[in-house]
Amino acid sequence: MGMTITEKILAAHAGLDQVVPGQLINARLDLVLANDVTAPVAIKEFKKLGRDNVFDRSRVALVPDHFAPNKDIQSAEQCKVMRDFARQHEVENYFEIGQMGIEHCLLPEQGLTLPGDCIIGADSHTCTYGAVGAFATGVGSTDLAAGMATGEAWFRVPESLKFFFYGDKWHHWVGGKDLILFVIGKIGVDGARYQSMEFDGEGIRSLSMDNRFTICNMAIEAGAKNGIIAPDEKTLEYIKARAKRDYKVYKSDTDAKYAEVFEIDVAEIEPQIAFPHLPENTRPVRESTHVKIDQVVIGSCTNGRLEDLQAAAQILRGRKVHKEIRLIVLPGTQQIYRQALAEGVIDALVEAGAAVSTPTCGPCLGGHMGILAKGEKALSTTNRNFVGRMGHPESEVYLCNPAVAAASAILGRIASPEEVA
Amino acid sequence: MIEKGRTWKFGKDVDTDVIIPARYLNTSEPEALAQHCMEDADPEFTRKVAQGDIIVAGKNFGCGSSREHAPIAIKAAGLSCVIASSFARIFYRNALNIGLPIFESAEAAEKIQQGDMVEIDESSGLITNLSRGETYQAVPFPPFMQELIKAGGLVPYVAGKAGKQASHV
Ligand code: SF4
């Protein structure tokens, strides 16, 4: 019987020829990840396990990104717990401020997430790495502690859903963000609960890696266990420049079984806005232009990559941010930051009136660097618009792609890029 | 084990930012997290709950972030368990890994009203609504979870396996 790409990767890591949805397996892990919020809890649990060392110093990644650079004394203590642990256990992939980035932008860029890998991270957006053809899923800190100790984790093999994007009549200014928001709007925030979301079709193949990361990043926003895109030439070009160890390319069999197959014509998809307070509350931008906003955020593990900043700069170059708008831009990693500097992207953004920050999660989770007051509204390229996500419980977050964010920053309300282009 | 307590009802898709807002994640101390449990849904919540009380909610409880701080906050706030129509995947895993019992039953989630006294038999998954004289059957834990629970959670489970060869579950 045929298997999906997710089933094949899980089977290979469990040492089995075949797995079926629902089966419980114990799988070998290629990488385990934690950040400054989840690592301290994991480290506390790790210490209870009575192991002297992590299972493999080169396969543990620890990234201070959520409240780093340290927001306050408490976050400084949290980061310190992780830093001390990294030094004590000689964890090779610990990234200090100045080299770090938002974990899900950073690890693929560093070649740590490769096709065919089985990865767990104590962060729900670990599913981002599906964009390189890996099985990657978010877990809690206790799972992470066990993973760091043993290099293994248990999984229930998920059923798979297939999202097949066809056609080539793209709306202008539509990117990966709009594809995934469109899908979440269609199936809901639990539409793929416990399942694997596999993205395929010429629509996906035509997208850049940056756009593919954005799509897999938000699989969790539909409740999925993982999102995945089978590697093609674009993936391999991206990987070959970065990989320092072997990897294996898997593809779904033509007779693989899916719980459901969705076929979507890319022409159906306009730039999307997700209204408060769930990512499933989507509407086309053109029906959202009445919403006045106070702050615009461009960044995060969803849309803080080079192409995202380029798209924003393309719209903002030579224009000014509306005088009642605070525009905050957070490049995803130091490398992205430097490339954006070299290309004049940062200059264009700063000249337009953006506040550009060092890489951090910052406002994405209401941590620091742009918290909302009561009643304020933000338009953001991040992935969650839950109640209180960016600050006061009575503030509101709207989600969109970077081009829409930039156009809206100019007009002071939700706006289509076409209105300013 | 039998859980017994008064119920507090919430809606569907209760996310981890409601359970414990991210702005409080600069600590992982259970007592500190407990003070802000469910704060954005009901600012008075932690002052009103008594030891052993039970949260009842609709579908997809615990969606959103992977933060283990969410079940930790619920447990540290004194709640004995959560009953929901369904749970988000990571929350489900985390809750059992840290020893917060959770029960899936759409019928219970719908019929239990705020303030009902409810009793749950953990091993059979039978939920008894003492206020209304009704019973509902929750999905029993899958076998691997029963093993984890028997061991007292993932950490003692793994610690118990230390030294032994890893086995395929
Ligand atoms: S950018 Fe936001 S969603 Fe991404 S890892 Fe950071 S806090 Fe989480």
XYZ file of C-alpha atoms and ligand atoms in Angstrom:
598
model
C 0.000 0.000 0.000
C 1.271 3.473 -0.840
C 2.416 5.888 1.834
C 2.418 9.660 2.138
C 5.667 11.565 2.592
C 4.876 11.981 6.302
C 4.227 8.248 6.737
C 7.475 7.399 4.929
C 9.582 9.676 7.095
C 7.990 8.368 10.283
C 8.378 4.741 9.188
C 12.055 5.274 8.376
C 12.712 6.855 11.766
C 10.887 4.083 13.606
C 12.827 1.408 11.758
C 9.680 0.094 10.087
C 8.851 -0.673 6.452
C 5.310 0.545 6.721
C 3.201 2.638 9.081
C -0.514 3.435 8.985
C -2.456 6.357 10.470
C -3.269 5.791 14.128
C -0.247 3.559 14.707
C 1.910 4.419 17.703
C 5.594 4.530 16.993
C 8.774 5.453 18.754
C 10.914 7.469 16.359
C 14.535 8.522 16.201
C 15.005 12.303 16.088
C 17.348 14.306 13.858
C 16.966 17.588 15.738
C 15.353 18.841 18.938
C 14.736 22.537 19.533
C 13.764 24.787 22.430
C 13.679 28.535 23.092
C 13.968 30.859 26.091
C 10.329 30.279 27.065
C 10.231 26.502 26.760
C 13.840 25.465 27.473
C 13.881 26.403 31.177
C 10.907 24.098 31.800
C 12.494 21.356 29.682
C 15.819 21.706 31.479
C 14.109 21.314 34.851
C 12.547 18.064 33.619
C 15.787 16.951 31.941
C 17.544 17.162 35.294
C 15.023 14.722 36.783
C 15.900 12.123 34.147
C 19.275 11.348 35.643
C 21.174 11.623 32.355
C 24.577 13.258 32.273
C 24.440 14.419 28.691
C 22.159 15.334 25.858
C 21.842 12.516 23.311
C 23.888 14.367 20.676
C 25.472 17.807 21.086
C 25.123 18.557 17.383
C 21.413 17.749 17.250
C 20.114 20.009 19.976
C 19.289 23.632 19.113
C 18.644 26.289 21.745
C 17.609 29.760 20.617
C 16.916 32.776 22.846
C 14.387 34.669 20.721
C 11.095 35.241 22.513
C 12.057 37.672 25.282
C 15.590 38.270 24.006
C 17.523 40.558 24.073
C 16.461 40.181 27.692
C 13.274 42.135 28.236
C 13.479 42.307 32.034
C 15.123 40.589 34.996
C 12.848 37.567 34.850
C 13.538 36.968 31.161
C 17.241 37.498 31.790
C 17.081 34.668 34.327
C 15.226 32.435 31.848
C 17.790 33.071 29.114
C 20.555 32.419 31.600
C 19.161 29.003 32.521
C 19.302 28.071 28.853
C 22.741 29.607 28.236
C 24.228 27.837 31.267
C 22.749 24.538 30.144
C 24.081 25.041 26.604
C 27.592 25.714 27.935
C 27.535 22.873 30.420
C 26.411 20.347 27.811
C 28.454 21.911 25.010
C 25.372 22.267 22.851
C 26.726 23.178 19.424
C 23.666 24.991 18.159
C 23.179 27.629 20.809
C 22.826 31.027 19.182
C 23.691 34.080 21.256
C 22.293 37.567 20.696
C 24.107 38.950 17.680
C 24.087 35.610 15.873
C 20.601 34.535 16.663
C 17.336 34.965 14.903
C 13.787 33.794 15.316
C 14.219 30.038 15.631
C 12.093 29.028 12.638
C 13.855 31.472 10.326
C 17.263 30.629 11.759
C 17.443 26.827 11.818
C 16.609 26.237 8.133
C 18.960 29.067 7.154
C 21.749 27.373 9.161
C 21.143 24.073 7.370
C 19.979 22.347 10.544
C 16.626 21.203 9.147
C 16.958 18.932 6.149
C 14.711 16.911 3.836
C 13.577 13.624 5.361
C 14.399 14.728 8.928
C 12.242 13.937 11.930
C 12.263 16.987 14.201
C 10.571 18.027 17.415
C 10.633 21.500 18.888
C 9.193 22.916 22.066
C 7.440 25.533 20.008
C 4.240 25.048 18.080
C 5.586 26.614 14.876
C 8.224 23.885 14.553
C 5.965 22.700 11.722
C 7.679 25.405 9.592
C 10.435 22.952 8.601
C 7.980 20.901 6.589
C 8.827 23.366 3.835
C 12.116 21.543 3.244
C 10.389 18.149 3.198
C 11.006 17.251 6.852
C 8.531 15.868 9.371
C 8.597 18.532 12.089
C 6.150 19.043 14.907
C 5.709 21.098 18.047
C 5.739 19.441 21.452
C 5.770 20.588 25.050
C 8.754 20.991 27.300
C 8.443 17.562 28.932
C 8.466 15.832 25.550
C 11.430 17.994 24.658
C 13.306 16.984 27.814
C 12.819 13.316 26.968
C 13.873 14.028 23.373
C 17.058 15.806 24.478
C 17.900 12.862 26.713
C 17.063 9.960 24.446
C 16.978 11.297 20.878
C 13.590 9.664 20.517
C 9.929 10.593 20.770
C 6.666 8.744 20.492
C 4.150 9.705 17.833
C 0.757 8.673 16.687
C 1.023 8.470 12.903
C -1.316 11.179 11.601
C -3.814 10.900 8.788
C -2.937 13.181 5.901
C -4.905 15.892 4.142
C -3.775 16.988 0.713
C -4.068 20.577 -0.487
C -3.499 20.695 -4.187
C -3.067 24.186 -5.675
C -3.442 24.383 -9.418
C -3.627 27.084 -12.083
C -1.372 30.035 -12.835
C -3.756 32.984 -12.746
C -2.464 34.523 -9.549
C -3.986 37.674 -8.159
C -1.435 40.420 -7.834
C 0.234 40.645 -4.383
C -0.810 37.151 -3.314
C 1.838 35.110 -1.479
C 2.214 32.068 0.746
C 0.499 33.904 3.606
C -2.666 34.318 1.580
C -2.694 30.664 0.518
C -2.497 29.429 4.079
C -4.959 32.004 5.457
C -7.348 31.025 2.675
C -7.046 27.351 3.635
C -7.507 28.055 7.361
C -10.521 30.213 6.530
C -11.945 27.248 4.648
C -11.273 24.412 7.107
C -11.142 26.296 10.431
C -8.686 26.408 13.330
C -9.246 22.723 14.060
C -9.838 21.633 10.471
C -6.654 19.572 10.440
C -6.491 18.656 14.115
C -4.055 15.747 14.707
C -3.555 15.508 10.941
C -0.788 16.190 8.478
C -1.299 18.942 5.883
C 0.496 18.154 2.657
C 0.760 20.979 0.120
C 1.266 20.166 -3.512
C 0.547 21.191 -7.064
C 1.962 23.671 -9.566
C 0.775 26.554 -7.374
C 3.122 25.423 -4.619
C 5.973 24.496 -6.979
C 5.938 28.009 -8.395
C 6.458 29.561 -4.956
C 9.824 30.486 -3.461
C 11.200 28.794 -0.338
C 10.382 31.891 1.733
C 6.725 31.586 0.734
C 6.732 27.846 1.426
C 8.075 28.396 4.946
C 5.182 30.799 5.553
C 2.673 28.161 4.464
C 4.041 25.312 6.588
C 4.536 27.698 9.525
C 0.793 28.195 9.861
C -0.257 24.526 9.568
C -0.565 24.543 13.362
C -3.118 27.345 13.019
C -5.421 24.727 11.485
C -4.562 22.370 14.350
C -2.273 20.197 12.237
C 0.482 18.001 13.589
C 2.713 18.980 10.696
C 2.689 20.733 7.338
C 4.856 19.381 4.552
C 5.933 20.070 0.986
C 7.869 17.422 -0.939
C 11.306 18.672 -2.035
C 11.783 19.843 -5.639
C 14.673 21.607 -7.437
C 14.051 24.813 -5.491
C 14.255 22.960 -2.186
C 17.439 21.170 -3.166
C 19.067 24.367 -4.354
C 18.261 25.910 -0.962
C 19.478 22.851 0.938
C 22.672 22.155 -0.990
C 24.069 25.538 -0.076
C 23.504 24.812 3.625
C 23.490 21.106 4.537
C 26.384 19.799 6.591
C 25.081 16.246 6.954
C 23.263 13.691 4.802
C 19.593 13.942 4.042
C 17.016 11.950 2.146
C 14.310 13.126 -0.200
C 10.897 11.484 0.233
C 7.799 11.879 -1.904
C 4.272 10.601 -1.460
C 3.319 7.527 -3.468
C 0.693 8.071 -6.133
C -1.544 5.544 -4.354
C -1.007 7.057 -0.884
C -4.174 7.388 1.197
C -5.562 10.790 2.219
C -8.382 11.526 4.634
C -9.402 14.293 2.246
C -8.057 16.020 -0.848
C -8.745 19.714 -1.446
C -8.220 21.182 -4.892
C -7.828 24.922 -4.995
C -7.438 27.137 -8.047
C -4.891 29.850 -7.177
C -7.104 32.305 -9.077
C -9.631 32.004 -6.230
C -7.212 33.498 -3.735
C -7.094 37.240 -3.133
C -4.917 38.931 -0.513
C -6.442 37.913 2.822
C -7.025 39.471 6.226
C -7.713 37.347 9.326
C -9.974 39.321 11.646
C -9.824 39.069 15.446
C -9.664 36.755 17.297
C -8.963 33.629 15.253
C -6.876 33.001 12.131
C -9.957 31.368 10.538
C -11.882 34.679 10.416
C -10.605 35.494 6.959
C -11.912 38.003 4.442
C -10.408 39.421 1.276
C -8.547 42.699 1.845
C -11.018 44.488 -0.396
C -13.768 43.837 2.171
C -11.595 45.014 5.062
C -10.511 48.526 4.079
C -12.813 50.178 6.642
C -10.621 49.034 9.560
C -8.488 51.853 10.984
C -5.314 50.697 12.715
C -2.742 52.009 15.196
C 0.249 49.757 14.609
C 1.688 47.631 11.827
C 4.143 44.799 12.501
C 6.219 43.186 9.755
C 8.272 40.245 10.963
C 8.008 36.923 12.859
C 8.714 33.314 11.928
C 5.810 33.605 9.483
C 6.864 36.661 7.465
C 10.219 37.964 8.670
C 12.301 36.615 5.786
C 14.159 38.536 3.108
C 11.411 38.415 0.483
C 8.935 39.682 3.060
C 11.089 42.713 3.813
C 11.684 43.235 0.103
C 7.951 43.244 -0.587
C 7.383 45.795 2.172
C 10.230 47.990 0.923
C 8.942 47.831 -2.634
C 5.754 49.490 -1.462
C 7.226 51.841 1.120
C 10.180 53.096 -0.925
C 9.801 56.818 -1.455
C 6.625 56.966 0.620
C 5.913 57.784 4.240
C 4.288 55.835 7.014
C 0.976 57.478 8.002
C 1.508 59.894 10.890
C -0.888 57.994 13.161
C 0.773 54.608 12.540
C 3.657 52.946 14.326
C 5.396 50.625 11.880
C 7.689 48.040 13.482
C 9.880 45.810 11.316
C 11.719 42.779 12.710
C 14.084 40.933 10.376
C 13.981 37.202 11.133
C 17.736 36.610 11.502
C 21.040 38.474 11.475
C 21.702 37.126 7.981
C 18.373 38.416 6.705
C 19.079 41.726 8.419
C 22.483 42.022 6.733
C 21.149 41.102 3.311
C 18.354 43.615 3.701
C 20.912 46.241 4.693
C 23.127 45.439 1.723
C 20.204 45.697 -0.676
C 19.012 49.027 0.656
C 15.808 47.449 1.917
C 16.348 48.546 5.512
C 17.217 52.057 4.378
C 13.996 52.351 2.402
C 11.979 51.156 5.382
C 13.693 53.464 7.874
C 13.379 56.402 5.522
C 9.663 55.730 5.236
C 9.424 55.917 9.016
C 9.685 52.309 10.177
C 11.245 51.344 13.505
C 13.574 48.439 12.666
C 14.578 46.061 15.458
C 17.197 43.393 15.987
C 15.717 39.912 15.364
C 13.309 38.881 18.131
C 9.800 37.486 18.506
C 8.980 40.662 20.438
C 5.481 41.918 19.722
C 4.347 38.714 17.972
C 3.481 37.194 21.334
C 2.925 40.447 23.184
C 6.360 40.072 24.748
C 8.060 43.404 24.185
C 8.963 45.877 21.395
C 5.467 47.024 20.520
C 2.749 46.075 22.980
C -0.804 47.286 22.335
C -2.824 49.475 24.718
C -6.500 48.904 25.489
C -8.643 49.332 22.402
C -5.732 49.573 19.971
C -5.638 47.680 16.688
C -2.633 46.176 14.979
C -2.238 44.763 11.510
C 0.499 42.176 11.581
C 2.288 39.664 9.367
C 2.492 37.251 12.315
C 0.422 34.088 12.701
C -1.938 34.504 15.660
C -4.615 37.047 16.452
C -5.927 35.535 19.676
C -7.383 37.696 22.456
C -4.540 39.612 24.140
C -1.897 38.135 21.835
C -0.124 41.481 21.335
C -0.972 43.220 24.550
C -4.115 44.382 26.307
C -6.948 41.825 26.282
C -9.143 44.482 24.656
C -6.705 45.176 21.835
C -7.138 43.593 18.407
C -4.817 41.906 15.924
C -5.469 41.469 12.199
C -3.226 39.211 10.121
C -2.004 39.735 6.553
C 0.935 39.454 4.146
C 3.849 41.961 4.133
C 2.714 43.902 1.057
C -0.716 44.502 2.557
C 0.923 45.498 5.851
C 3.126 48.046 4.071
C 0.288 49.568 2.075
C -1.819 49.801 5.220
C 1.027 51.512 7.101
C 0.941 54.247 4.476
C -2.827 54.742 4.488
C -3.467 54.305 8.228
C -6.130 51.664 7.630
C -6.239 48.188 6.159
C -5.438 48.708 2.493
C -4.694 46.778 -0.648
C -1.229 47.277 -2.181
C -3.052 48.268 -5.361
C -4.264 51.434 -3.655
C -0.725 52.763 -3.346
C 1.209 50.944 -6.065
C -8.691 7.888 40.827
C -11.905 9.847 41.146
C -12.014 13.587 40.483
C -14.858 15.573 41.976
C -15.549 19.267 41.752
C -17.632 22.216 40.698
C -17.516 23.117 37.012
C -16.542 26.328 35.227
C -17.755 26.538 31.664
C -15.947 28.101 28.702
C -16.637 28.175 24.964
C -14.957 26.556 21.986
C -11.389 27.083 20.703
C -10.083 28.269 24.082
C -6.505 29.051 23.116
C -3.290 28.938 25.129
C -3.130 32.751 25.206
C -6.412 32.740 27.111
C -5.279 29.941 29.429
C -2.041 31.764 30.224
C -1.309 35.008 28.346
C 2.142 35.118 26.717
C 2.938 38.343 28.556
C 3.398 36.264 31.733
C 5.729 33.706 30.160
C 8.861 35.401 31.402
C 8.574 32.967 34.294
C 7.872 29.256 34.486
C 7.055 29.090 38.201
C 3.736 27.231 38.573
C 2.486 29.486 41.401
C 3.194 32.652 39.405
C 1.509 31.223 36.304
C -1.488 30.062 38.335
C -2.348 33.636 39.297
C -3.084 34.494 35.665
C -4.882 31.312 34.636
C -7.791 32.082 32.240
C -7.331 35.771 33.030
C -8.250 37.112 29.598
C -11.515 35.149 29.604
C -12.426 35.947 33.212
C -10.156 38.268 35.230
C -11.706 37.016 38.488
C -11.267 33.335 37.650
C -8.406 32.406 39.953
C -10.072 34.138 42.900
C -13.301 32.211 42.356
C -12.084 28.642 41.838
C -11.750 26.159 44.675
C -9.318 23.255 44.904
C -10.531 20.367 42.760
C -12.806 22.415 40.489
C -13.162 21.388 36.866
C -13.007 23.310 33.596
C -15.574 22.346 30.961
C -15.173 23.639 27.409
C -16.162 23.120 23.788
C -14.087 21.848 20.877
C -10.343 22.358 20.361
C -9.440 23.326 23.933
C -5.832 24.457 24.247
C -5.236 25.396 20.617
C -2.341 27.670 19.770
C 1.058 27.585 21.355
C 3.003 24.555 22.571
C 3.543 26.171 25.965
C 3.438 23.602 28.714
C 2.791 26.617 30.926
C -0.893 26.264 29.947
C -1.645 22.907 31.623
C 0.817 23.833 34.391
C -1.155 27.033 35.108
C -4.439 25.109 35.214
C -3.042 22.469 37.516
C -1.326 24.984 39.793
C -4.523 27.042 40.020
C -6.034 24.029 41.794
C -8.207 22.651 39.011
C -8.390 18.873 39.029
C -9.053 18.262 35.347
C -10.518 19.564 32.091
C -13.487 18.136 30.197
C -13.898 19.281 26.573
C -15.536 18.151 23.341
C -12.018 17.880 21.945
C -8.478 19.035 22.685
C -5.791 20.556 20.512
C -3.015 18.062 19.875
C -0.074 19.603 21.714
C -2.197 20.549 24.723
C -3.453 16.964 24.922
C 0.109 15.659 24.971
C 1.371 18.270 27.409
C -1.484 17.853 29.869
C -0.914 14.123 30.230
C 2.862 14.527 30.248
C 2.665 16.852 33.266
C -0.117 14.930 34.982
C -3.232 17.024 34.359
C -6.062 14.596 33.570
C -8.225 15.587 30.603
C -11.396 13.998 29.272
C -12.927 14.175 25.824
C -16.708 14.022 25.673
C -18.869 16.163 23.415
C -21.964 15.139 25.342
C -20.511 16.117 28.710
C -19.194 19.384 27.311
C -22.628 20.265 26.029
C -24.838 19.107 28.898
C -22.827 20.144 31.940
C -23.820 23.635 33.055
C -21.722 26.187 34.899
C -21.608 25.291 38.585
C -22.742 21.651 38.283
C -21.037 19.196 40.648
C -19.348 16.515 38.583
C -17.487 13.312 39.400
C -15.141 11.518 37.014
C -13.722 8.024 37.229
C -10.285 8.342 35.628
C -9.820 4.707 34.747
C -13.151 4.167 33.009
C -13.697 7.716 31.735
C -17.222 7.730 33.208
C -18.429 11.257 34.035
C -21.296 11.608 36.539
C -23.169 14.897 36.775
C -24.274 14.879 40.422
C -26.352 18.064 40.025
C -28.445 16.672 37.148
C -28.284 12.925 37.720
C -26.789 12.281 34.273
C -23.783 10.257 33.141
C -21.573 10.693 30.094
C -18.794 8.491 28.731
C -15.456 10.127 27.933
C -13.039 8.610 25.448
C -10.768 6.354 27.534
C -7.026 7.014 27.316
C -5.218 5.172 24.527
C -2.976 2.336 25.785
C 0.334 4.210 25.529
C -1.113 7.006 27.651
C -2.284 4.555 30.287
C 1.324 3.402 30.555
C 2.602 6.939 30.829
C -0.021 7.756 33.427
C 0.747 4.606 35.386
C 4.374 5.701 35.509
C 3.275 9.155 36.712
C 3.944 11.099 33.514
C 6.606 11.171 30.834
C 9.582 12.037 33.021
C 9.276 9.122 35.457
C 8.366 6.932 32.475
C 11.598 7.810 30.662
C 13.641 7.798 33.872
C 12.318 4.303 34.498
C 13.497 3.232 31.069
C 16.960 4.762 31.565
C 19.660 2.257 30.862
C 17.223 -0.148 29.246
C 17.172 -0.390 25.498
C 14.710 1.927 23.874
C 11.756 -0.100 22.782
C 9.404 0.569 19.936
C 6.074 1.413 21.506
S 7.772 34.849 15.951
Fe 5.891 34.578 17.107
S 5.016 32.668 16.421
Fe 7.143 32.724 15.727
S 8.307 31.636 17.283
Fe 8.310 33.805 17.822
S 6.544 34.100 19.189
Fe 6.296 32.138 18.169
